[in-house]
Structures are given as C-alpha cells and as structure tokens.
C-alpha cells in the first residue's frame, strides 16, 4: 500500500534553498563567464547515471566529452546540469567526488540528486528516533549526514540478535562486526534489542535479500521489536521503486522495486494487514519538480550578489526547456512525460533500452544512441 509523498516533497522544496545556498555561492564562481551577462540560461539538463554516463565505474557513450562541453575552456561551468539518479548508498559529497574523478570534470554535491536525497527532509520527524538503514554502501552514514542521530545499518542491527538470520553460518561473504567481539557491544545488546525501531529506510539496493527480508519482517510485524508479538507497523521508506536497471552484465539486473515486491509479498502472507510504504525516486513527477527547483537554484548562482542568491525564490527564473537524459523508458521517460512542460525527454540506447525505434509504452521526445549525441542535439538546438 503506497503512501503519498506530497507533504514530504513540499517540505523538501521549502527547505532546499537554505541547504543549497552556501554551495551555490561557491558555484557562482564557476559561472563567472556568464554572471556578467544579463541573460541567464533558458535551459538545464538532468542526467541519469547508470546506463547513460556510466556502466559500473566505466564512462560510456562519450560521457566524458559530452560533459566537458558544458564547461568553459577554463573549467568554469557554463550550462546548469545535475545528475538525477535513483541510485545511491553514499553521501552526495562522496558521490560527487567519485563522479568528478571518473568523468574528468568538477562536480559539486548540490549537482547530485540521489534516490534517497529526499530522506533528509524527514529528519525533523525522526531526528532522535531509533531507525534502521538498509542497503549497499554506507546507508547509516548517509542517514547520519542528513541529521538522524539514532541510526544503525541493518548489518549492525542484525548482529545484536543471536539467530535472527538462520542462514548466516552458510554465507561465505558474512563479515562479523569487530564490535561484536568487545565488551561494549555485549553491554549494548540488551538496550538495542529492547529499543523499538520507529522506521526503516531502504537507502540503496539490498546486498543480502534473505537476511534483510527476514529482519525487516521481524521489525515491521512486531511494531519494531523483533521476537515480540504482532504490533503496529513502523514506517517504511524506499529510495526508489526500480524493478530493474542496467549494470555491467549484458541484461538488466533486479533493482529495489523487485526487492520491495518480494518483501511485500512475504509480509502480506504473514501479517493480517497489507504492507504500508512510501516510495521515492523517479518516475514520481514530484521528483522532477524538485529537480527543477535544484536547477533553478543553480541558475540563481549566476547572480554576482550573494544576497540575491540567498533571498531569491523558485519563481524568479523560468526554464524554457529542461532535458531529461535517461536509459529507462518506465523510469526516466515516464517521469519526464508525467512532469510535463518544460521537460523534454531523451532516451539513450546504452542502458535498459536497446530498441531500434522509440519505446512503444513510454515514447521519448527523442531517441539517440549515446549521451554524447544527446548533448550535441541540445547544444545545437539551444544555439550554444
């Protein structure tokens, strides 16, 4: 049972300006060539990452060359763009640093919008509550950076419960936490096991489906106290609902949406009430509304006066066109189409979509072979 994210997105939009202002002021220096001009860019670009600019850690489709065309020869940014990805698992600052190294351009944290980025606006609700973060990478570190003060990764949380994963002994990849060997861990175990989990956040793709589904079912059906009697379900949030995505393997890989389907199917068989959850990420149109806000804030950084940047509103600049470049028709293209004007969808053939013609179910405004071809089209259309 999906729950609406409208209220959360409204909060996201109202607070995003304050959080972005310091980064945008520094970014304004990167727009030095444009800031002296009276005319600001009338367009912006949102790039998906996996299957568009990268496969794993390898640049694809001429992405290095394409992105460099968005900068001045001096390295100063001349075209506002962001990465709008359902992926995640790492802090935006860390992801920006990694992307900068892989793609050979300077990318700031405010240019990276991940599936779990909206979670930061829930910290007022769960700031001091006990929560569990699930997924690859550093899910607990991500949530801690967003302001959550009482968070454990599901890896660490599960380690406090003897026998909660009956298959642990057969998993060769299982890494025993060093903390479990010391006295502090043993002293904390009773406290952790008796502390009610108020919410679970699926930050990124689960690494161990069998354990994570088992532990999440234990949390969700007992009111946040594994091993106890049935109770009211804690809150559950997913960073995205992608059924599949393109990785380095030739065919698509199952994503967080597949994990959600598995969890929901099992939970609904063992609990009297259906699973309640809130999904974020593309193709939700509200994600594209937030992306437009972020791009507007980037354009506002063209102002040489920092006071203008700090006090400008989202209505102070209007885009003629916003380009969404993606590889997944049911995620990137569907989302851009649902968001409507000023979004213009461009579908590449380097990821999930590999068809010769357009997608029949979610046709894009333009289909190209690579992201380099997409950027070439945009710059030519915008007379840049």
Coordinates of C-alpha atoms in Angstrom, one line a residue:
X1 CA 0.0 0.0 0.0
X2 CA 1.7 3.2 -1.2
X3 CA 1.5 6.3 0.9
X4 CA 1.7 9.8 -0.6
X5 CA 5.0 11.8 -0.6
X6 CA 3.3 15.2 -1.4
X7 CA 3.8 16.6 2.1
X8 CA 7.3 15.4 2.3
X9 CA 8.1 16.9 -1.1
X10 CA 6.6 20.3 -0.1
X11 CA 8.9 20.3 2.9
X12 CA 11.8 19.4 0.6
X13 CA 11.1 22.3 -1.7
X14 CA 10.7 24.8 1.2
X15 CA 14.0 23.8 2.9
X16 CA 16.2 23.0 -0.1
X17 CA 17.0 26.6 -0.7
X18 CA 18.6 27.1 2.7
X19 CA 20.6 24.0 2.4
X20 CA 21.9 24.8 -1.1
X21 CA 22.8 28.5 -0.6
X22 CA 26.4 28.0 0.7
X23 CA 27.2 25.5 -2.1
X24 CA 25.5 27.7 -4.7
X25 CA 27.5 30.8 -3.7
X26 CA 30.7 28.8 -4.3
X27 CA 29.3 27.5 -7.6
X28 CA 28.6 31.1 -8.7
X29 CA 32.3 31.5 -9.2
X30 CA 32.2 28.6 -11.7
X31 CA 29.7 30.6 -13.7
X32 CA 32.0 33.6 -13.8
X33 CA 31.8 33.9 -17.6
X34 CA 28.0 34.0 -17.6
X35 CA 27.4 36.0 -14.4
X36 CA 28.4 39.3 -16.1
X37 CA 25.7 38.7 -18.8
X38 CA 22.1 39.9 -18.3
X39 CA 20.7 36.7 -19.9
X40 CA 20.7 33.5 -17.8
X41 CA 20.5 30.0 -19.4
X42 CA 16.9 29.2 -20.5
X43 CA 17.5 25.5 -20.3
X44 CA 19.0 22.9 -18.0
X45 CA 19.9 19.2 -18.2
X46 CA 19.3 16.3 -15.8
X47 CA 21.4 13.2 -16.5
X48 CA 20.7 9.7 -15.2
X49 CA 23.9 7.9 -14.3
X50 CA 23.7 4.1 -14.7
X51 CA 23.3 3.2 -18.3
X52 CA 23.7 6.7 -19.5
X53 CA 27.1 8.1 -18.4
X54 CA 28.5 5.1 -16.6
X55 CA 28.3 1.3 -16.6
X56 CA 29.7 0.4 -13.2
X57 CA 32.7 2.7 -12.9
X58 CA 33.4 2.9 -16.7
X59 CA 32.3 6.0 -18.6
X60 CA 30.1 5.1 -21.7
X61 CA 28.6 6.8 -24.7
X62 CA 31.3 9.5 -24.9
X63 CA 30.1 10.9 -21.5
X64 CA 33.5 12.5 -20.7
X65 CA 33.5 14.5 -23.9
X66 CA 29.8 15.3 -23.5
X67 CA 30.1 16.7 -20.0
X68 CA 33.2 18.7 -20.8
X69 CA 31.2 20.6 -23.4
X70 CA 29.1 22.0 -20.6
X71 CA 32.2 23.8 -19.2
X72 CA 34.3 26.7 -20.4
X73 CA 37.8 26.0 -21.5
X74 CA 38.9 27.4 -18.1
X75 CA 36.9 24.7 -16.4
X76 CA 34.1 27.1 -15.3
X77 CA 30.6 25.7 -15.7
X78 CA 28.6 27.3 -18.4
X79 CA 25.5 25.1 -18.6
X80 CA 23.4 24.2 -15.5
X81 CA 23.1 20.5 -15.1
X82 CA 22.5 17.9 -12.4
X83 CA 22.7 14.1 -12.0
X84 CA 19.2 12.8 -11.2
X85 CA 19.6 9.2 -10.3
X86 CA 17.6 6.6 -8.4
X87 CA 20.9 5.1 -7.3
X88 CA 22.6 5.8 -4.0
X89 CA 24.2 4.3 -0.9
X90 CA 26.8 7.0 -0.4
X91 CA 26.7 10.6 0.7
X92 CA 26.2 13.2 -2.1
X93 CA 29.6 14.7 -1.3
X94 CA 31.3 11.4 -1.7
X95 CA 29.4 10.6 -4.9
X96 CA 30.3 14.0 -6.4
X97 CA 34.0 13.4 -5.7
X98 CA 33.8 9.9 -7.3
X99 CA 31.9 11.2 -10.4
X100 CA 34.4 14.1 -10.8
X101 CA 37.3 11.6 -10.9
X102 CA 35.5 9.2 -13.3
X103 CA 34.2 11.8 -15.7
X104 CA 37.1 14.3 -15.5
X105 CA 35.0 17.4 -14.6
X106 CA 34.4 19.3 -11.3
X107 CA 31.0 18.2 -9.9
X108 CA 29.6 19.6 -6.7
X109 CA 27.5 17.8 -4.1
X110 CA 24.5 20.0 -5.0
X111 CA 24.6 18.7 -8.5
X112 CA 24.0 15.1 -7.3
X113 CA 20.3 14.2 -6.5
X114 CA 20.0 10.6 -5.5
X115 CA 17.0 8.4 -4.8
X116 CA 17.5 8.8 -1.0
X117 CA 18.2 12.6 -1.1
X118 CA 14.6 13.4 -0.1
X119 CA 15.1 11.4 3.1
X120 CA 17.0 14.4 4.6
X121 CA 13.7 16.2 4.9
X122 CA 12.3 13.5 7.3
X123 CA 15.0 14.2 9.9
X124 CA 12.7 16.6 11.8
X125 CA 10.2 13.7 12.2
X126 CA 12.8 11.0 13.1
X127 CA 15.8 13.0 14.3
X128 CA 16.0 11.4 17.7
X129 CA 14.0 8.2 16.9
X130 CA 15.7 4.8 16.5
X131 CA 15.8 3.9 12.8
X132 CA 17.4 1.2 10.7
X133 CA 19.0 1.9 7.3
X134 CA 19.2 -0.8 4.6
X135 CA 21.4 -1.2 1.5
X136 CA 24.8 -1.4 -0.1
X137 CA 27.5 1.2 0.6
X138 CA 27.2 3.3 3.7
X139 CA 23.4 3.6 4.4
X140 CA 23.8 4.6 8.1
X141 CA 26.4 7.2 7.3
X142 CA 24.1 8.7 4.6
X143 CA 21.3 9.0 7.2
X144 CA 23.6 10.4 9.8
X145 CA 24.8 13.1 7.5
X146 CA 21.1 14.0 6.9
X147 CA 20.7 14.7 10.6
X148 CA 19.4 11.4 12.0
X149 CA 21.0 10.8 15.4
X150 CA 20.0 7.3 16.3
X151 CA 20.5 5.1 13.3
X152 CA 22.1 1.7 12.7
X153 CA 22.7 -0.2 9.4
X154 CA 20.8 -3.4 9.1
X155 CA 24.1 -5.2 9.2
X156 CA 24.9 -3.9 12.6
X157 CA 21.4 -4.1 13.9
X158 CA 21.1 -7.8 12.9
X159 CA 24.4 -8.6 14.6
X160 CA 22.8 -7.8 18.0
X161 CA 20.3 -10.7 17.7
X162 CA 21.5 -14.2 18.0
X163 CA 20.0 -16.5 15.4
X164 CA 17.9 -13.8 13.6
X165 CA 19.4 -14.9 10.3
X166 CA 19.3 -18.7 10.4
X167 CA 21.4 -18.9 7.2
X168 CA 24.3 -16.7 8.4
X169 CA 26.6 -19.6 9.0
X170 CA 26.3 -20.6 5.3
X171 CA 27.1 -17.2 3.9
X172 CA 30.8 -17.1 3.0
X173 CA 30.6 -13.3 2.5
X174 CA 29.3 -12.8 6.0
X175 CA 31.7 -10.4 7.8
X176 CA 31.5 -10.5 11.6
X177 CA 31.5 -7.0 13.1
X178 CA 34.6 -6.3 15.1
X179 CA 32.3 -4.5 17.6
X180 CA 30.7 -7.8 18.5
X181 CA 33.9 -9.0 20.0
X182 CA 34.3 -6.3 22.5
X183 CA 32.6 -5.7 25.9
X184 CA 30.8 -2.5 24.8
X185 CA 28.9 -4.5 22.2
X186 CA 27.8 -7.0 24.8
X187 CA 26.7 -4.3 27.1
X188 CA 24.7 -2.5 24.4
X189 CA 23.0 -5.7 23.1
X190 CA 20.1 -5.7 25.7
X191 CA 19.5 -2.0 25.0
X192 CA 19.4 -2.3 21.2
X193 CA 17.2 -5.4 21.3
X194 CA 14.7 -3.7 23.6
X195 CA 14.6 -0.4 21.7
X196 CA 11.7 0.0 19.4
X197 CA 12.5 0.7 15.7
X198 CA 10.4 3.6 14.6
X199 CA 11.2 3.5 10.9
X200 CA 13.2 1.5 8.3
X201 CA 14.8 3.3 5.3
X202 CA 15.8 1.3 2.2
X203 CA 18.6 3.6 1.2
X204 CA 20.1 1.5 -1.6
X205 CA 19.9 -2.0 -3.1
X206 CA 19.9 -4.8 -0.5
X207 CA 23.1 -6.9 -0.5
X208 CA 21.6 -9.9 1.3
X209 CA 17.9 -10.3 0.4
X210 CA 17.2 -13.3 2.5
X211 CA 18.5 -11.7 5.7
X212 CA 17.1 -8.3 5.0
X213 CA 13.6 -9.5 4.2
X214 CA 13.7 -11.7 7.3
X215 CA 14.9 -8.9 9.6
X216 CA 12.5 -6.3 8.1
X217 CA 9.6 -8.6 8.5
X218 CA 10.6 -9.1 12.1
X219 CA 10.7 -5.3 12.6
X220 CA 7.6 -4.5 10.7
X221 CA 5.2 -7.1 12.0
X222 CA 6.1 -6.7 15.7
X223 CA 5.9 -2.9 15.9
X224 CA 9.7 -2.5 15.8
X225 CA 10.6 -5.2 18.4
X226 CA 11.9 -8.4 16.7
X227 CA 10.9 -11.5 18.5
X228 CA 7.9 -9.9 20.2
X229 CA 4.2 -10.2 19.5
X230 CA 2.4 -8.6 16.5
X231 CA 2.2 -4.9 16.7
X232 CA 1.6 -1.7 14.7
X233 CA 3.8 -1.5 11.6
X234 CA 6.7 1.1 11.8
X235 CA 7.2 3.5 8.9
X236 CA 8.9 2.1 5.8
X237 CA 10.5 4.2 3.1
X238 CA 12.1 3.2 -0.2
X239 CA 14.6 5.4 -2.1
X240 CA 13.2 4.2 -5.4
X241 CA 10.9 1.5 -6.9
X242 CA 13.0 0.5 -9.9
X243 CA 12.2 -3.1 -11.0
X244 CA 15.4 -3.3 -12.9
X245 CA 18.4 -1.3 -14.0
X246 CA 21.4 -1.6 -16.3
X247 CA 24.8 -2.7 -14.8
X248 CA 27.8 -4.2 -16.4
X249 CA 26.1 -7.5 -17.2
X250 CA 24.5 -7.6 -20.7
X251 CA 20.9 -8.0 -19.4
X252 CA 19.2 -5.9 -16.8
X253 CA 19.6 -6.6 -13.0
X254 CA 16.8 -6.7 -10.5
X255 CA 16.5 -3.4 -8.5
X256 CA 15.0 -2.1 -5.4
X257 CA 11.5 -2.4 -6.8
X258 CA 12.0 -6.1 -7.1
X259 CA 13.2 -6.3 -3.5
X260 CA 10.1 -4.3 -2.5
X261 CA 7.8 -6.8 -4.4
X262 CA 9.4 -9.7 -2.6
X263 CA 9.2 -8.1 0.8
X264 CA 5.6 -7.0 0.3
X265 CA 4.5 -10.4 -1.0
X266 CA 6.0 -12.2 2.0
X267 CA 4.8 -9.6 4.6
X268 CA 1.3 -9.8 3.3
X269 CA 1.3 -13.5 3.8
X270 CA 2.4 -13.4 7.4
X271 CA 0.7 -10.2 8.7
X272 CA -3.1 -9.5 8.8
X273 CA -2.7 -6.0 7.3
X274 CA -1.1 -5.2 4.0
X275 CA 2.4 -3.6 4.0
X276 CA 2.4 0.2 4.1
X277 CA 5.3 2.0 2.5
X278 CA 6.4 5.2 0.8
X279 CA 8.5 5.1 -2.4
X280 CA 10.6 7.9 -3.6
X281 CA 12.6 8.3 -6.8
X282 CA 11.8 8.6 -10.5
X283 CA 9.3 8.3 -12.2
X284 CA 7.3 10.2 -9.5
X285 CA 6.6 13.7 -11.0
X286 CA 7.4 15.3 -7.7
X287 CA 11.0 14.2 -8.1
X288 CA 11.1 16.1 -11.3
X289 CA 9.6 19.2 -9.7
X290 CA 12.3 19.0 -7.1
X291 CA 15.0 18.6 -9.8
X292 CA 13.6 21.8 -11.5
X293 CA 14.0 23.6 -8.2
X294 CA 17.6 22.5 -7.8
X295 CA 18.4 23.6 -11.4
X296 CA 16.7 26.9 -10.7
X297 CA 18.9 27.4 -7.7
X298 CA 22.0 26.6 -9.9
X299 CA 20.9 29.3 -12.3
X300 CA 20.4 31.8 -9.5
X301 CA 24.0 31.3 -8.6
X302 CA 24.8 33.3 -11.7
X303 CA 24.0 36.3 -9.7
X304 CA 27.1 38.1 -8.6
X305 CA 25.4 39.4 -5.5
X306 CA 25.1 36.6 -2.8
X307 CA 22.1 38.4 -1.2
X308 CA 20.2 37.8 -4.4
X309 CA 21.1 34.1 -4.3
X310 CA 20.0 33.8 -0.6
X311 CA 16.7 35.6 -1.0
X312 CA 15.6 34.5 -4.5
X313 CA 12.5 32.4 -4.9
X314 CA 11.9 29.4 -7.1
X315 CA 9.7 31.7 -9.3
X316 CA 12.5 34.1 -10.1
X317 CA 13.7 32.1 -13.0
X318 CA 11.7 30.1 -15.6
X319 CA 13.2 27.5 -17.9
X320 CA 12.1 27.2 -21.5
X321 CA 13.3 23.6 -21.6
X322 CA 14.6 21.0 -19.2
X323 CA 16.2 18.0 -20.7
X324 CA 16.0 14.6 -19.0
X325 CA 18.5 12.1 -20.5
X326 CA 17.9 8.6 -19.4
X327 CA 18.0 4.9 -20.5
X328 CA 14.9 3.5 -18.8
X329 CA 11.6 4.3 -20.5
X330 CA 9.5 3.3 -17.5
X331 CA 11.5 5.4 -15.1
X332 CA 13.3 8.3 -16.8
X333 CA 11.0 8.9 -19.8
X334 CA 7.7 8.1 -18.0
X335 CA 8.7 10.5 -15.2
X336 CA 9.6 13.4 -17.6
X337 CA 6.4 12.8 -19.5
X338 CA 4.3 12.9 -16.4
X339 CA 6.0 16.0 -15.1
X340 CA 5.0 17.8 -18.4
X341 CA 6.4 21.1 -19.5
X342 CA 9.2 22.2 -19.5
X343 CA 10.6 18.7 -19.5
X344 CA 11.9 17.2 -22.8
X345 CA 12.8 13.5 -22.7
X346 CA 15.8 12.0 -24.4
X347 CA 16.2 8.2 -24.4
X348 CA 19.6 6.6 -25.0
X349 CA 20.4 3.1 -26.2
X350 CA 23.3 2.4 -23.8
X351 CA 21.4 1.0 -20.9
X352 CA 18.0 -0.6 -20.3
X353 CA 16.6 0.5 -23.6
X354 CA 18.2 -1.0 -26.7
X355 CA 15.5 -0.8 -29.3
X356 CA 15.9 0.4 -32.8
X357 CA 12.8 2.6 -32.7
X358 CA 11.2 4.5 -29.8
X359 CA 9.7 2.9 -26.7
X360 CA 6.2 1.8 -27.5
X361 CA 4.9 2.1 -23.9
X362 CA 6.7 5.3 -22.9
X363 CA 7.9 7.0 -26.0
X364 CA 10.6 9.7 -25.6
X365 CA 10.7 13.1 -27.4
X366 CA 14.0 12.0 -28.9
X367 CA 15.9 8.7 -29.1
X368 CA 19.7 8.7 -29.6
X369 CA 22.5 6.2 -29.4
X370 CA 24.6 7.9 -26.7
X371 CA 24.7 10.7 -24.2
X372 CA 27.3 12.5 -26.4
X373 CA 24.7 12.5 -29.2
X374 CA 22.1 13.8 -26.8
X375 CA 24.3 16.7 -25.6
X376 CA 25.2 17.5 -29.2
X377 CA 21.5 17.8 -30.0
X378 CA 20.8 20.0 -27.0
X379 CA 23.6 22.5 -27.7
X380 CA 22.7 22.6 -31.4
X381 CA 19.0 23.2 -30.6
X382 CA 19.9 25.9 -28.0
X383 CA 22.4 27.5 -30.4
X384 CA 25.3 27.1 -28.0

